[in-house]
Short mmCIF file of C-alpha atoms and ligand atoms in Angstrom, two decimals:
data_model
loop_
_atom_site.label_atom_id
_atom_site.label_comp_id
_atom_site.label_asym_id
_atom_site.label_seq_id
_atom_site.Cartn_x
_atom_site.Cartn_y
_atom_site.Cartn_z
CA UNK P 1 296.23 186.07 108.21
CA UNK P 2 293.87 186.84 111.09
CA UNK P 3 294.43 186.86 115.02
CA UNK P 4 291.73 186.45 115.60
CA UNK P 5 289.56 183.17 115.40
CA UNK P 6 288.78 179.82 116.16
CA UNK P 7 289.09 177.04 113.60
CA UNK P 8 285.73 176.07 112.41
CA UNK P 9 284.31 173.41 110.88
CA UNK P 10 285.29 172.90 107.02
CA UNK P 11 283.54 169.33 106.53
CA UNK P 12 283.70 168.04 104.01
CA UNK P 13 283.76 171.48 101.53
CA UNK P 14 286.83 172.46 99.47
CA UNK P 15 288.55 175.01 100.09
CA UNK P 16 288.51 178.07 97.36
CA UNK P 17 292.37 177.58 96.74
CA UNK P 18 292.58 174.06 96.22
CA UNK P 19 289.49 174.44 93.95
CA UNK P 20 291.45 177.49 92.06
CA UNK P 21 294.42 175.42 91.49
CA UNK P 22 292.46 172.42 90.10
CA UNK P 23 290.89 174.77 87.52
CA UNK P 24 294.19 176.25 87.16
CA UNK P 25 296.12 173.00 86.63
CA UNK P 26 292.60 171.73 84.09
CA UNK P 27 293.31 175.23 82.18
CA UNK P 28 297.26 175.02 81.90
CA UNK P 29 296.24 171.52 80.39
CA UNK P 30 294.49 173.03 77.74
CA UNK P 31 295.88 176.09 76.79
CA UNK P 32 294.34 177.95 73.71
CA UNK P 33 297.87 178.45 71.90
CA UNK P 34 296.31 180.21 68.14
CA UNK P 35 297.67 183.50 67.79
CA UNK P 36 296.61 186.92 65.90
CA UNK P 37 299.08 189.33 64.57
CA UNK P 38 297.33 192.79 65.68
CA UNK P 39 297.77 196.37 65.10
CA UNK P 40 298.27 197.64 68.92
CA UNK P 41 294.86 199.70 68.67
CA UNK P 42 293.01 196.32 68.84
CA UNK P 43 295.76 194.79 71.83
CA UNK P 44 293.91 196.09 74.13
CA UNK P 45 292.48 193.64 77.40
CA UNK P 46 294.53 190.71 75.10
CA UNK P 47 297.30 188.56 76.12
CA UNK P 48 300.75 188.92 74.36
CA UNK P 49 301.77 185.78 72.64
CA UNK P 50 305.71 186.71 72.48
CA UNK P 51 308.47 188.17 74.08
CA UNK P 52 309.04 191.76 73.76
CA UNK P 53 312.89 192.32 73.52
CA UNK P 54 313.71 195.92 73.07
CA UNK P 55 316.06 196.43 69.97
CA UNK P 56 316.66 199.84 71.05
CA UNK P 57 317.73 202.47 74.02
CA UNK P 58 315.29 204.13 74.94
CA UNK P 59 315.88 207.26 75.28
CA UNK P 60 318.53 206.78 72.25
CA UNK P 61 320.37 209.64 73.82
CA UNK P 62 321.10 211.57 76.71
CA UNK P 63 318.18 214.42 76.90
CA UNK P 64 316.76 217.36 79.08
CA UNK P 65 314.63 216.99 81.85
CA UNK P 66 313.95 220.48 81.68
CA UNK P 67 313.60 223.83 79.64
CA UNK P 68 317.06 225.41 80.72
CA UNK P 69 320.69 225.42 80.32
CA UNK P 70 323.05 222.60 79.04
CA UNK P 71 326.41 223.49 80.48
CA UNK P 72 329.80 221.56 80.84
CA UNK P 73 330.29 221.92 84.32
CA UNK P 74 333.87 222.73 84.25
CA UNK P 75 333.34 226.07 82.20
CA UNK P 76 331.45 227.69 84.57
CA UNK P 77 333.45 229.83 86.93
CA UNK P 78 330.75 232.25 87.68
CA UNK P 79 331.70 234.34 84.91
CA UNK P 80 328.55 234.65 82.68
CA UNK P 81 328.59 232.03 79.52
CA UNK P 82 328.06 233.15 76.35
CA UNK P 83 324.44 230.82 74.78
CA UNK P 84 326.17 229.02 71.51
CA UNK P 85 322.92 227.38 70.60
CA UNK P 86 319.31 226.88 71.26
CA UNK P 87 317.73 222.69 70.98
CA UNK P 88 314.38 222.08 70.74
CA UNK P 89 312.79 218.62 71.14
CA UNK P 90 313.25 217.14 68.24
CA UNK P 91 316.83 218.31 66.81
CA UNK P 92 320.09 217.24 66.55
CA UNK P 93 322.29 219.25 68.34
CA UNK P 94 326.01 220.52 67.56
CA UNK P 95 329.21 219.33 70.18
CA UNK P 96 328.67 222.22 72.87
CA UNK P 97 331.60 225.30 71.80
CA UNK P 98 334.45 225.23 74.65
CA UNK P 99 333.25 228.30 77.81
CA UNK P 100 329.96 228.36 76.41
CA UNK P 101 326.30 226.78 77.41
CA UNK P 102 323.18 226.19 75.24
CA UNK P 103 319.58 226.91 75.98
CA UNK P 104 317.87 223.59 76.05
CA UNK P 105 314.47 222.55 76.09
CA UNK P 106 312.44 219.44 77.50
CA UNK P 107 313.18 216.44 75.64
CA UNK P 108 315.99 218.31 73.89
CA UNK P 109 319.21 215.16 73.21
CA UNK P 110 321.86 216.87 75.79
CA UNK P 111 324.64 218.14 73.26
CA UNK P 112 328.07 216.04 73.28
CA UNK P 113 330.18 218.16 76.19
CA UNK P 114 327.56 218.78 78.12
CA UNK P 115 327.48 217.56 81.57
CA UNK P 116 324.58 219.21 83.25
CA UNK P 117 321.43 221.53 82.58
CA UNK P 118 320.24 223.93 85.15
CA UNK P 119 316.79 224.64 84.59
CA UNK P 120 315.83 227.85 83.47
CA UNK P 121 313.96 229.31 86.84
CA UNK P 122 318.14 229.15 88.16
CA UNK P 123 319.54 231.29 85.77
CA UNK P 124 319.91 235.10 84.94
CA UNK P 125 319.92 236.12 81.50
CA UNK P 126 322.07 239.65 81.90
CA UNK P 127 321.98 242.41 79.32
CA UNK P 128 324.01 241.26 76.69
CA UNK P 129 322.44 237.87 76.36
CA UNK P 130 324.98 236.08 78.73
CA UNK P 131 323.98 233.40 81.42
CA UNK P 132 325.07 232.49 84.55
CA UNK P 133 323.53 230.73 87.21
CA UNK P 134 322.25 231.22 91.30
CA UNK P 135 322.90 227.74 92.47
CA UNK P 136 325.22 225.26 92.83
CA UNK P 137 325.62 223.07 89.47
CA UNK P 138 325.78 219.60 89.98
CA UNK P 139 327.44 216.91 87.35
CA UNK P 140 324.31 214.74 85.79
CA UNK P 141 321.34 217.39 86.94
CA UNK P 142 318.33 217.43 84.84
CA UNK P 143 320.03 214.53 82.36
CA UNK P 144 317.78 211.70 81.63
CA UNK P 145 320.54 209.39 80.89
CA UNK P 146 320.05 207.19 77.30
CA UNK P 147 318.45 203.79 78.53
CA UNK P 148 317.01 204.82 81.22
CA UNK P 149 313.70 203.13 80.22
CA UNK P 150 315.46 200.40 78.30
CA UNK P 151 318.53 198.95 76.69
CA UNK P 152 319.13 197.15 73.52
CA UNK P 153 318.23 192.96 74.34
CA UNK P 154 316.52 193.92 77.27
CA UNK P 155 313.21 191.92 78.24
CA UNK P 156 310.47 194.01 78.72
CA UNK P 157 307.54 192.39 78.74
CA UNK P 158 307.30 188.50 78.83
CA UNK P 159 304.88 186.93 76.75
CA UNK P 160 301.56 185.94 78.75
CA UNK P 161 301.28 189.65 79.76
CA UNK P 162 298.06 190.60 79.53
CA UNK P 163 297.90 193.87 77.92
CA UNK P 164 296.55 197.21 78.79
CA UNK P 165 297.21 200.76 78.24
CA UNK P 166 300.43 200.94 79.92
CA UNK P 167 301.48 197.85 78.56
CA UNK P 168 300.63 198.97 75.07
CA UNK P 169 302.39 202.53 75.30
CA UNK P 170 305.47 200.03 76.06
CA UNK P 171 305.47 198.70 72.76
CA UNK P 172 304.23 201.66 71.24
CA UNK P 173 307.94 203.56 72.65
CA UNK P 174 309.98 200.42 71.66
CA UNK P 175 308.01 201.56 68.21
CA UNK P 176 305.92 198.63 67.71
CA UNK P 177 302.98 198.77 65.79
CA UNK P 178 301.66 195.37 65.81
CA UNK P 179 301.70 192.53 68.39
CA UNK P 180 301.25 188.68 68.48
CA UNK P 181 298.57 188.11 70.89
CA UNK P 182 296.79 184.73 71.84
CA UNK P 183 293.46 184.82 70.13
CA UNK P 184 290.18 185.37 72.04
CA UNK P 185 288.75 182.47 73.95
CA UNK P 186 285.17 181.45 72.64
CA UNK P 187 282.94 181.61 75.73
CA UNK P 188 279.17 180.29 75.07
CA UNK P 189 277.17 182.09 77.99
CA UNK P 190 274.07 179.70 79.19
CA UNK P 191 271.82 180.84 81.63
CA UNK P 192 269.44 177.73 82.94
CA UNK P 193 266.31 178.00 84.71
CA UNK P 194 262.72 177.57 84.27
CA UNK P 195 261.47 180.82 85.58
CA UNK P 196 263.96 183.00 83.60
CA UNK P 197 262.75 185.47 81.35
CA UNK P 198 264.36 188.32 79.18
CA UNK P 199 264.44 192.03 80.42
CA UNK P 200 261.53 193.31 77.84
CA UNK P 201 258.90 191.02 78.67
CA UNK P 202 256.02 190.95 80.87
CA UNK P 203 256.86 188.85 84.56
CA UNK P 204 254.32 186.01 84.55
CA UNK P 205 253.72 184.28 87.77
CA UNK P 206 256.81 182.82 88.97
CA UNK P 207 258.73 184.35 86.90
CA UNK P 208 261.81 186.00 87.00
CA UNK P 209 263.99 188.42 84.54
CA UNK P 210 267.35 186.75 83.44
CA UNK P 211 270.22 189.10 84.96
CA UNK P 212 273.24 186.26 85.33
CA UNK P 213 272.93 186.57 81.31
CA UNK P 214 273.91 190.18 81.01
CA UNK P 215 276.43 190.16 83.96
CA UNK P 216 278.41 187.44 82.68
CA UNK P 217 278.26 188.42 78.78
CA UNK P 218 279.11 192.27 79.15
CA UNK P 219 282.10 190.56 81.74
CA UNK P 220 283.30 188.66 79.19
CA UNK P 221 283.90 190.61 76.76
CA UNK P 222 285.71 193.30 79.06
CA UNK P 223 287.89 190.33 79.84
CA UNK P 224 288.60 189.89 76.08
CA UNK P 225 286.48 187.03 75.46
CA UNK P 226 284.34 186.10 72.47
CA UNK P 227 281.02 185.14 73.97
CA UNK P 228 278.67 183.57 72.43
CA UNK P 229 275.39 183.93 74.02
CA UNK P 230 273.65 181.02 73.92
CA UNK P 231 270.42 182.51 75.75
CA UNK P 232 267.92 180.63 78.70
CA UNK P 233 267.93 176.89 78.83
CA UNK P 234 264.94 175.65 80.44
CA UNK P 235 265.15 172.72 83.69
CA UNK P 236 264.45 170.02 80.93
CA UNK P 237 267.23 167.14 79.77
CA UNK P 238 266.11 167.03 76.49
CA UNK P 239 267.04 170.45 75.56
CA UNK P 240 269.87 170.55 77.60
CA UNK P 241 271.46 168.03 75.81
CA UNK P 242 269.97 169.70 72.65
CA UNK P 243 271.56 173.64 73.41
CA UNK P 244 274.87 171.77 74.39
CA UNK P 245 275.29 169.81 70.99
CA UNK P 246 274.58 172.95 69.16
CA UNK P 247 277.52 175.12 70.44
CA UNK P 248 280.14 174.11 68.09
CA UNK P 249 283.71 174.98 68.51
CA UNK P 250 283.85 177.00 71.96
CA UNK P 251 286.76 176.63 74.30
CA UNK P 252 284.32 177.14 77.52
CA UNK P 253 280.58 176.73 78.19
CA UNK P 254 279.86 178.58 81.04
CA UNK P 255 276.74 178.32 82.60
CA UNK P 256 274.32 179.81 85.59
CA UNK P 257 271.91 177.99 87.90
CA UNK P 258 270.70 174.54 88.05
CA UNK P 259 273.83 173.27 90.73
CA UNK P 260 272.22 173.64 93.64
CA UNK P 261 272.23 170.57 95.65
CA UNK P 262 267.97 169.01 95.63
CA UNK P 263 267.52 170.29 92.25
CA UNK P 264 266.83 168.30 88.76
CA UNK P 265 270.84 168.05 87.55
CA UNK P 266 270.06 168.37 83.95
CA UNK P 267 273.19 170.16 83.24
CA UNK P 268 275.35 167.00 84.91
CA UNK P 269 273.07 164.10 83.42
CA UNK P 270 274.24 165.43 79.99
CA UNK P 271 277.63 165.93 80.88
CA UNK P 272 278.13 162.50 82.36
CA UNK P 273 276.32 160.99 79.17
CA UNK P 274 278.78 162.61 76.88
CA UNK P 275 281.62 163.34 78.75
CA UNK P 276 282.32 163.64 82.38
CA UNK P 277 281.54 165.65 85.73
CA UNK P 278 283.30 167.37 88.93
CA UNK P 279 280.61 168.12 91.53
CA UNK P 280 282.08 170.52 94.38
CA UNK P 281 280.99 172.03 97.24
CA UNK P 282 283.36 174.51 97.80
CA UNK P 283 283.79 176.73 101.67
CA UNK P 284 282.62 179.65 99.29
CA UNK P 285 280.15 182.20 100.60
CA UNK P 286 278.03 183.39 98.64
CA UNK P 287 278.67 180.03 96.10
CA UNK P 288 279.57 176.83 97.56
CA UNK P 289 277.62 174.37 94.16
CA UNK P 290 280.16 174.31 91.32
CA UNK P 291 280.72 172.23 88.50
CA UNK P 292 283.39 171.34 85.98
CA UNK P 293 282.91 169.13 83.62
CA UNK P 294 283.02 168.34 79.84
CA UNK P 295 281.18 168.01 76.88
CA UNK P 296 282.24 166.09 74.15
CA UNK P 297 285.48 167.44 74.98
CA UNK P 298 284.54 171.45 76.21
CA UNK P 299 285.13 172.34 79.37
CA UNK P 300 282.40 173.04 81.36
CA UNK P 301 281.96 175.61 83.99
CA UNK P 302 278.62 175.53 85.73
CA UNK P 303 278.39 178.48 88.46
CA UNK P 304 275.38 178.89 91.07
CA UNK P 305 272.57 180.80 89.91
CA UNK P 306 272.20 183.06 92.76
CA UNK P 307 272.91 186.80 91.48
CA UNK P 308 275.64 187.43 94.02
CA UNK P 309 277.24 183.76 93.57
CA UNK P 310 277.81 184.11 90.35
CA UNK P 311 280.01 187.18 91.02
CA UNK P 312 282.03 185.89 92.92
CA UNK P 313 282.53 182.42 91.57
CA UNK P 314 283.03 183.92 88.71
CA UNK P 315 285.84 186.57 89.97
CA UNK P 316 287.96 184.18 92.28
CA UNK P 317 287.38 180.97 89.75
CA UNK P 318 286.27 181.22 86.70
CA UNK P 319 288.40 184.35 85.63
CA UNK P 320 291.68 182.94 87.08
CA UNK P 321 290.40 180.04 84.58
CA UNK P 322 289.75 181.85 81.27
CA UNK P 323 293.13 184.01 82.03
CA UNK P 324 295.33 180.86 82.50
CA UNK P 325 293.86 179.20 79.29
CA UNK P 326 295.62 182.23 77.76
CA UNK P 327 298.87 181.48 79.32
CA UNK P 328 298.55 184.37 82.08
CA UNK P 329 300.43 183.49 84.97
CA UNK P 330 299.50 186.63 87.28
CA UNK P 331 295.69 185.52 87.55
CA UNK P 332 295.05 186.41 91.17
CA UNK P 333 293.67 189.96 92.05
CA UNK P 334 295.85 192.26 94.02
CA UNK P 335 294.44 191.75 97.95
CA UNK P 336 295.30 194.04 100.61
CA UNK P 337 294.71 193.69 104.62
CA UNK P 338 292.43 196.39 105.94
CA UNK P 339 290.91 196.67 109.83
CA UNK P 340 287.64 195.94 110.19
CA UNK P 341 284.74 198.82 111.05
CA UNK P 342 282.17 196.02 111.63
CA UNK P 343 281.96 192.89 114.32
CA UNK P 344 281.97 189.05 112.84
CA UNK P 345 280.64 187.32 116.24
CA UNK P 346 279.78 183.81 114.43
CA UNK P 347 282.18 181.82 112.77
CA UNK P 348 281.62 180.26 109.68
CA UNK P 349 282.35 176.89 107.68
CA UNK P 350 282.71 179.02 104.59
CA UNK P 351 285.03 181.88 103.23
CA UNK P 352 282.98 184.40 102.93
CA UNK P 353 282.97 187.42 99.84
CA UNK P 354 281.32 189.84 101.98
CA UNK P 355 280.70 192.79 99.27
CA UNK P 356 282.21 196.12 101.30
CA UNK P 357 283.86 199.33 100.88
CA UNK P 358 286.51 201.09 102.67
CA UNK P 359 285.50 203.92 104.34
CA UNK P 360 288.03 206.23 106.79
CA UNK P 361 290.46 203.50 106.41
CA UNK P 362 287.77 200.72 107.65
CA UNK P 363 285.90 197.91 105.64
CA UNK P 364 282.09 198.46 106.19
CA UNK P 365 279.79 195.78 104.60
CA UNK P 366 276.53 195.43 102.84
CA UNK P 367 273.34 195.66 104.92
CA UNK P 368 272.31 192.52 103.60
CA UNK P 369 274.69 189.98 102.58
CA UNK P 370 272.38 187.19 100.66
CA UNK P 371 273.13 185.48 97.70
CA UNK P 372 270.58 187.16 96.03
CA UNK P 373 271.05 190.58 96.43
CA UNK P 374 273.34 191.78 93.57
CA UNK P 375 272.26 195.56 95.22
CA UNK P 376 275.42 194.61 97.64
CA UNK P 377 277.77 194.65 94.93
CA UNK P 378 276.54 197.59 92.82
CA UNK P 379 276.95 199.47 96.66
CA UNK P 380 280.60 197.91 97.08
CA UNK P 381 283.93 198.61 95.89
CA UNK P 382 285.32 194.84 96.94
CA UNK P 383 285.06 191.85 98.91
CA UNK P 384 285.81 191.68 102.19
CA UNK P 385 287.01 188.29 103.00
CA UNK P 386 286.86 186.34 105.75
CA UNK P 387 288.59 183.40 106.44
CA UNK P 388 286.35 180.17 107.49
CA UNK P 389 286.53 179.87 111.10
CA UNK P 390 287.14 183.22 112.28
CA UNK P 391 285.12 185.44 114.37
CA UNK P 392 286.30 189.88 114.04
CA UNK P 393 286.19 192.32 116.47
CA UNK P 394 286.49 195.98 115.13
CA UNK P 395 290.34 196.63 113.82
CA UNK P 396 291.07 193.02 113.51
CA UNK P 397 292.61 193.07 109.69
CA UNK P 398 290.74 191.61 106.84
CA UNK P 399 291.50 191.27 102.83
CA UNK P 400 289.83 193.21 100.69
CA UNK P 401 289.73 192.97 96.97
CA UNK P 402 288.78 195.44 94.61
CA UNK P 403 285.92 195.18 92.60
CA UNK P 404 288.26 196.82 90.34
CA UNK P 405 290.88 194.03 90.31
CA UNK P 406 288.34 191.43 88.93
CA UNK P 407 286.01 193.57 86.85
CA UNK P 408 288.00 193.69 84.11
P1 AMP T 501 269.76 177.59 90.96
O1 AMP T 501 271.25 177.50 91.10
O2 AMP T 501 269.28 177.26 89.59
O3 AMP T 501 269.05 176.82 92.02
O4 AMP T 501 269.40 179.10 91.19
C1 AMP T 501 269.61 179.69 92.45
C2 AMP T 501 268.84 180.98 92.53
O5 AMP T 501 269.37 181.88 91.57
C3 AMP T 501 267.37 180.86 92.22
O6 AMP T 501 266.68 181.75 93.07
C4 AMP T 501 267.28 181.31 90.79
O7 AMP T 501 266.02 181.82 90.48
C5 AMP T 501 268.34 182.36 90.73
N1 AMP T 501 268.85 182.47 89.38
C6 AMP T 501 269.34 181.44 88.64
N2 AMP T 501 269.73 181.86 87.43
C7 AMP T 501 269.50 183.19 87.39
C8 AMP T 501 269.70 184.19 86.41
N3 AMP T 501 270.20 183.88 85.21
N4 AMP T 501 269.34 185.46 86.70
C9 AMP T 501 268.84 185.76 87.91
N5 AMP T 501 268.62 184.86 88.88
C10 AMP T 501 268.94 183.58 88.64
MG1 MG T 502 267.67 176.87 88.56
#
């Protein structure tokens, strides 16, 4: 992807892709296959569970492009036509009268005969209501043909789309009012650390307020998840292995903090009692600590507790994750190669998630890049990333990913 670089160093870190497609392949294994029948209001941000064949054309027939004239192409001489009819939107028009046109409006089905509509700005309405026109008519102008968005037993959307507002006006013109889409995943949110607190209360010493909580949760549930927040779990293995036992039926546990290499594992002493652990130190930066793991059969996703780790772990892993679960096969986020308006002199071990923005054309970065400065990200528009072992010079091209992409 880049020119420019040396190779560095990986070790003995895994790279973010072959990490992705392990959770991938661990999600496709466990696919949450339950399904809702939904009115389309509530389809929103949810994956569709079937194939949408269209059972219709759409348009059903031939119709105007524009307010104007419907004219069979072969009447017109350049003697003035005589208007037999006017069709709004809406009605069903008569076979167009031999040497004679018909004023037509947007939307307006094109009336059997009629080859063509010149739109109205073309044509002269003389005296005694006849029409005739100042350019050259073409066979086909201004006809939106019938199927032009879709014909009868065509595919239009495949089931594992996930579903937005384009997706749902779709459905909505192939007159659907309901969909089958895969039910919500059950997410329990967990955020662990000893000097966590709630926004609300008053900092003691050490102390500081819980933020992972509210970025993951709200993120969730944009992402159509059902989360189920399961609040601060202090550094202790009792109540670790306390909270976990009392989160029932979920089809994730996600938690924050506690992976960092040197710390008290509580989190992976209770999954290895009751079910079992992946350790990884991925070429991430900011991340690098992840687990995945079960509990008494949940998968377990524990992300580093540093603000700006968890953002990105969670966008480039944990997403792609909860998306596959639900059958989506698209999970990446749409990257595209920018220059650089900044200088990389130091290679690193790690791909790095520099948070950026694209001004004139150029990614700039974040003053500060450190894991714990989610500041960066509220400032950027996407991630700048750079590929482990490369060193930029201004206008060497990097990809960026839009916050956008992910943040949904
Ligand atoms: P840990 O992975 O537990 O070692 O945490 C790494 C860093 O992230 C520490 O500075 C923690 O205080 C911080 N941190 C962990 N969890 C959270 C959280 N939920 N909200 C804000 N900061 C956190
Ligand atoms: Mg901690």
């Amino acid at each position: 992807m880049n020119p420019v670089g040396k190779p560095g160093k990986t070790g003995t870190l895994m790279p973010v892709e072959q990490a992705l497609q392990q959770l991938l392949a661990m999600a496709e294994a466990a696919p949450i296959r339950e399904r809702n029948t939904l009115p389309l209001a509530d389809c929103d941000g949810r994956v569709l569970a079937q194939d949408l064949v269209s059972t219709l054309d759409l348009p059903p027939w031939p119709n105007s492009a524009m307010d104007g004239y419907a004219v069979r192409l072969s009447d017109w001489t350049g003697e003035p036509l005589v208007v037999s009819q006017r069709i709004f939107a809406g009605q069903a028009p008569e076979p167009l009268a031999a040497g004679t046109c018909a004023r037509i409006f947007t939307g307006a089905p094109v009336p059997e005969g009629a080859d063509c509509v010149e739109m109205q700005e073309n044509a002269v309405v003389h005296a005694d209501e006849r029409v005739s026109f100042t350019e050259p008519l073409h066979v086909d102008q201004n006809i939106r043909p019938r199927g032009q968005e879709t014909t009868a037993g065509e595919l239009v959307l495949t089931a594992g789309t996930r579903l937005g507002p384009i997706e749902l006006g779709l459905a909505a013109s192939l007159g659907h009012d309901r969909l089958d889409v895969i039910r919500r995943p059950r997410v329990a949110v967990l955020s662990t650390g000893d000097e966590l607190i709630e926004p609300g209360l008053p900092l003691g010493p050490g102390q500081i307020y819980n933020s992972n909580r509210r970025v993951l949760c709200s993120w969730l549930t944009r992402l159509g998840c059902e989360v189920i927040d399961a609040g601060i779990l202090p550094d202790d293995l009792e109540q670790t292995r306390t909270r976990l036992a009392s989160l029932g039926a979920v089809d994730l546990i996600l938690s924050t903090g506690g992976v960092s290499v040197g710390e008290a594992d509580f989190l992976g002493i209770a999954l290895r009692e009751e079910g079992e652990l992946a350790l990884w130190k991925l070429a991430i930066k900011p991340g690098k600590p992840l687990t995945f793991g079960h509990f008494r059969g949940v998968p377990v996703i524990g992300l580093p507790g540093n603000p700006a780790s968890t953002l990105v772990t969670f966008a480039l892993l944990a997403r792609p994750y909860l998306l596959r679960r639900q059958g989506v096969q698209d999970v990446e986020p749409l990257r595209f190669e920018v220059p650089v308006g900044f200088t990389w002199p130091k290679p690193g071990n790690r791909r790095e998630y520099l948070r950026g923005r694209i001004e004139q054309g150029k990614a700039i970065i974040y003053r500060n890049q450190s894991s714990g400065v989610l500041r960066s990200a509220a400032w950027a528009e996407g991630f700048v990333e750079v590929l482990e072992g490369t060193t930029l010079e201004r206008g060497d091209r990097v990809n960026f990913i839009p916050l956008s992409e992910v943040l949904n």
